[in-house]
């Protein structure tokens, strides 16, 4: 087994994970929950696949009730059903909310729907996101710019604004940023700008609400083996997936299973003195901040 597929699971998975060869690992078999999120309700956007799926499985293992969103497509619904079945199979509770989060109305309705179903939200994980490589700003269309911002940062604003009034002391918000906020790859100008915005949004919002006992943090993953990568880089250069992540100091990409525990940490009481921060599961890449 080489460094690249060190944690990969080989069983067949439905939905977008079919694109991932080898398949990704979402939670270590040895992961033991210890009730860190017992009684909490967590809403995880993009919880159907990739990093969000790992967060959903880990949160459920820690006792949280999990609400996940996905896009209303056959593939993503299949992904989401897999997550729901896994969580229910371990005795947990999961509900799927198919929604396109690019409008304020959709985000408000999502929060209302989850509150109607579960009466509260304790943890909001703003994780849904996308990227469209483009190496020349002159050809980066206004539509792409607006679309990247709509899902990657505007949705975070809409969801956070809608959920904040009912959050109380001990509740948390966790935003998925990216190492690319710091690296700034030349083919991801719009994406990197949104991820930088997420980090600054996290800091400023923390300063605004931490005196209410609400902590706001971010996770800035390095390259992680998720459907987003073949769906974007695989289109540009299919060979590039062979060495995806090999330029990190750890010389491989991460598995989603290596991300979920970071979100558990930030969501739990273990991180009660941490707010406005970004943590960096990125294979050893040095970043400032
Ligand atoms: P993924 O493709 O598995 O997940 C992306 C999710 O975003 C999907 O579940 C999809 O439902 C959701 N989404 C996309 N557009 C949406 C829209 N318009 N409305 C609602 N939901 C939408 O990929 P992933 O890599 O797990 O990505 C999750 C997050 O992690 C993203 O914010 C991404 O930028 C970030 N990230 C990923 C990597 C990586 O290497 N995979 C690295 C750094 C940051």
Short mmCIF file of C-alpha atoms in Angstrom, two decimals, residues 97-207:
data_model
loop_
_atom_site.label_atom_id
_atom_site.label_comp_id
_atom_site.label_asym_id
_atom_site.label_seq_id
_atom_site.Cartn_x
_atom_site.Cartn_y
_atom_site.Cartn_z
CA UNK A 97 -32.37 18.42 3.73
CA UNK A 98 -31.93 18.71 -0.06
CA UNK A 99 -31.30 22.39 -0.78
CA UNK A 100 -29.35 24.76 -3.01
CA UNK A 101 -27.89 27.24 -0.52
CA UNK A 102 -27.16 30.08 -2.93
CA UNK A 103 -30.07 32.26 -1.83
CA UNK A 104 -30.97 33.96 1.40
CA UNK A 105 -34.51 32.52 1.24
CA UNK A 106 -33.26 28.94 0.91
CA UNK A 107 -30.90 29.39 3.85
CA UNK A 108 -33.60 30.92 6.06
CA UNK A 109 -36.01 28.14 5.16
CA UNK A 110 -33.40 25.49 5.95
CA UNK A 111 -32.84 26.88 9.43
CA UNK A 112 -36.62 27.09 9.99
CA UNK A 113 -37.10 23.51 8.80
CA UNK A 114 -34.37 22.12 11.06
CA UNK A 115 -35.73 24.09 14.01
CA UNK A 116 -39.24 22.79 13.27
CA UNK A 117 -37.95 19.20 13.20
CA UNK A 118 -35.54 19.27 16.15
CA UNK A 119 -36.61 22.37 18.17
CA UNK A 120 -33.02 23.67 18.39
CA UNK A 121 -29.65 23.89 16.64
CA UNK A 122 -26.52 23.83 18.80
CA UNK A 123 -23.83 23.41 16.18
CA UNK A 124 -23.75 24.89 12.68
CA UNK A 125 -21.05 23.54 10.38
CA UNK A 126 -20.82 25.72 7.27
CA UNK A 127 -19.05 23.25 5.01
CA UNK A 128 -20.73 23.28 1.57
CA UNK A 129 -18.47 24.74 -1.07
CA UNK A 130 -17.21 24.47 -4.58
CA UNK A 131 -14.33 25.47 -6.84
CA UNK A 132 -13.89 26.09 -10.55
CA UNK A 133 -10.24 26.25 -11.71
CA UNK A 134 -9.31 29.19 -13.95
CA UNK A 135 -5.75 30.30 -14.70
CA UNK A 136 -6.46 33.70 -16.28
CA UNK A 137 -8.46 36.40 -14.55
CA UNK A 138 -9.27 37.87 -17.94
CA UNK A 139 -11.38 34.79 -18.69
CA UNK A 140 -12.90 34.40 -15.24
CA UNK A 141 -16.53 35.25 -15.90
CA UNK A 142 -18.59 37.48 -13.64
CA UNK A 143 -21.01 34.56 -13.33
CA UNK A 144 -18.34 32.21 -12.01
CA UNK A 145 -17.06 34.85 -9.58
CA UNK A 146 -20.57 35.44 -8.21
CA UNK A 147 -21.40 31.74 -8.09
CA UNK A 148 -18.26 30.85 -6.13
CA UNK A 149 -19.02 33.62 -3.66
CA UNK A 150 -22.71 32.65 -3.50
CA UNK A 151 -22.07 29.16 -2.23
CA UNK A 152 -18.72 29.53 -0.45
CA UNK A 153 -19.33 32.68 1.59
CA UNK A 154 -22.74 34.28 1.03
CA UNK A 155 -24.51 31.10 2.17
CA UNK A 156 -22.42 31.16 5.34
CA UNK A 157 -23.61 34.70 6.04
CA UNK A 158 -27.27 33.83 5.39
CA UNK A 159 -27.22 30.64 7.47
CA UNK A 160 -25.32 32.19 10.35
CA UNK A 161 -27.61 35.22 10.44
CA UNK A 162 -30.66 32.96 10.51
CA UNK A 163 -29.35 30.63 13.22
CA UNK A 164 -27.70 33.15 15.57
CA UNK A 165 -30.85 34.43 17.35
CA UNK A 166 -31.60 30.98 18.74
CA UNK A 167 -28.05 29.96 19.66
CA UNK A 168 -27.14 30.15 23.32
CA UNK A 169 -24.13 29.78 25.56
CA UNK A 170 -22.15 26.63 24.71
CA UNK A 171 -23.29 26.56 21.09
CA UNK A 172 -20.79 26.80 18.24
CA UNK A 173 -20.31 27.64 14.60
CA UNK A 174 -17.56 25.98 12.56
CA UNK A 175 -16.70 27.15 9.05
CA UNK A 176 -14.76 25.13 6.49
CA UNK A 177 -12.08 27.37 4.99
CA UNK A 178 -9.05 26.00 3.09
CA UNK A 179 -5.27 26.03 3.08
CA UNK A 180 -5.71 27.83 -0.23
CA UNK A 181 -6.74 30.99 1.64
CA UNK A 182 -3.02 31.16 2.57
CA UNK A 183 -1.38 29.46 -0.43
CA UNK A 184 -3.35 31.28 -3.14
CA UNK A 185 -3.01 28.83 -6.04
CA UNK A 186 -2.96 30.68 -9.35
CA UNK A 187 -5.87 28.64 -10.74
CA UNK A 188 -8.15 29.39 -7.76
CA UNK A 189 -8.35 33.18 -7.42
CA UNK A 190 -12.09 33.34 -6.76
CA UNK A 191 -12.07 30.25 -4.52
CA UNK A 192 -9.08 31.50 -2.49
CA UNK A 193 -10.76 34.88 -2.04
CA UNK A 194 -13.87 33.22 -0.60
CA UNK A 195 -11.80 31.09 1.75
CA UNK A 196 -9.87 34.13 2.98
CA UNK A 197 -13.23 35.83 3.56
CA UNK A 198 -14.35 32.84 5.65
CA UNK A 199 -11.33 33.17 7.92
CA UNK A 200 -11.89 36.90 8.47
CA UNK A 201 -15.65 36.37 8.91
CA UNK A 202 -14.85 33.74 11.56
CA UNK A 203 -12.56 36.10 13.49
CA UNK A 204 -14.89 39.11 13.40
CA UNK A 205 -18.04 37.15 14.18
CA UNK A 206 -16.30 35.49 17.10
CA UNK A 207 -15.50 38.92 18.52
#
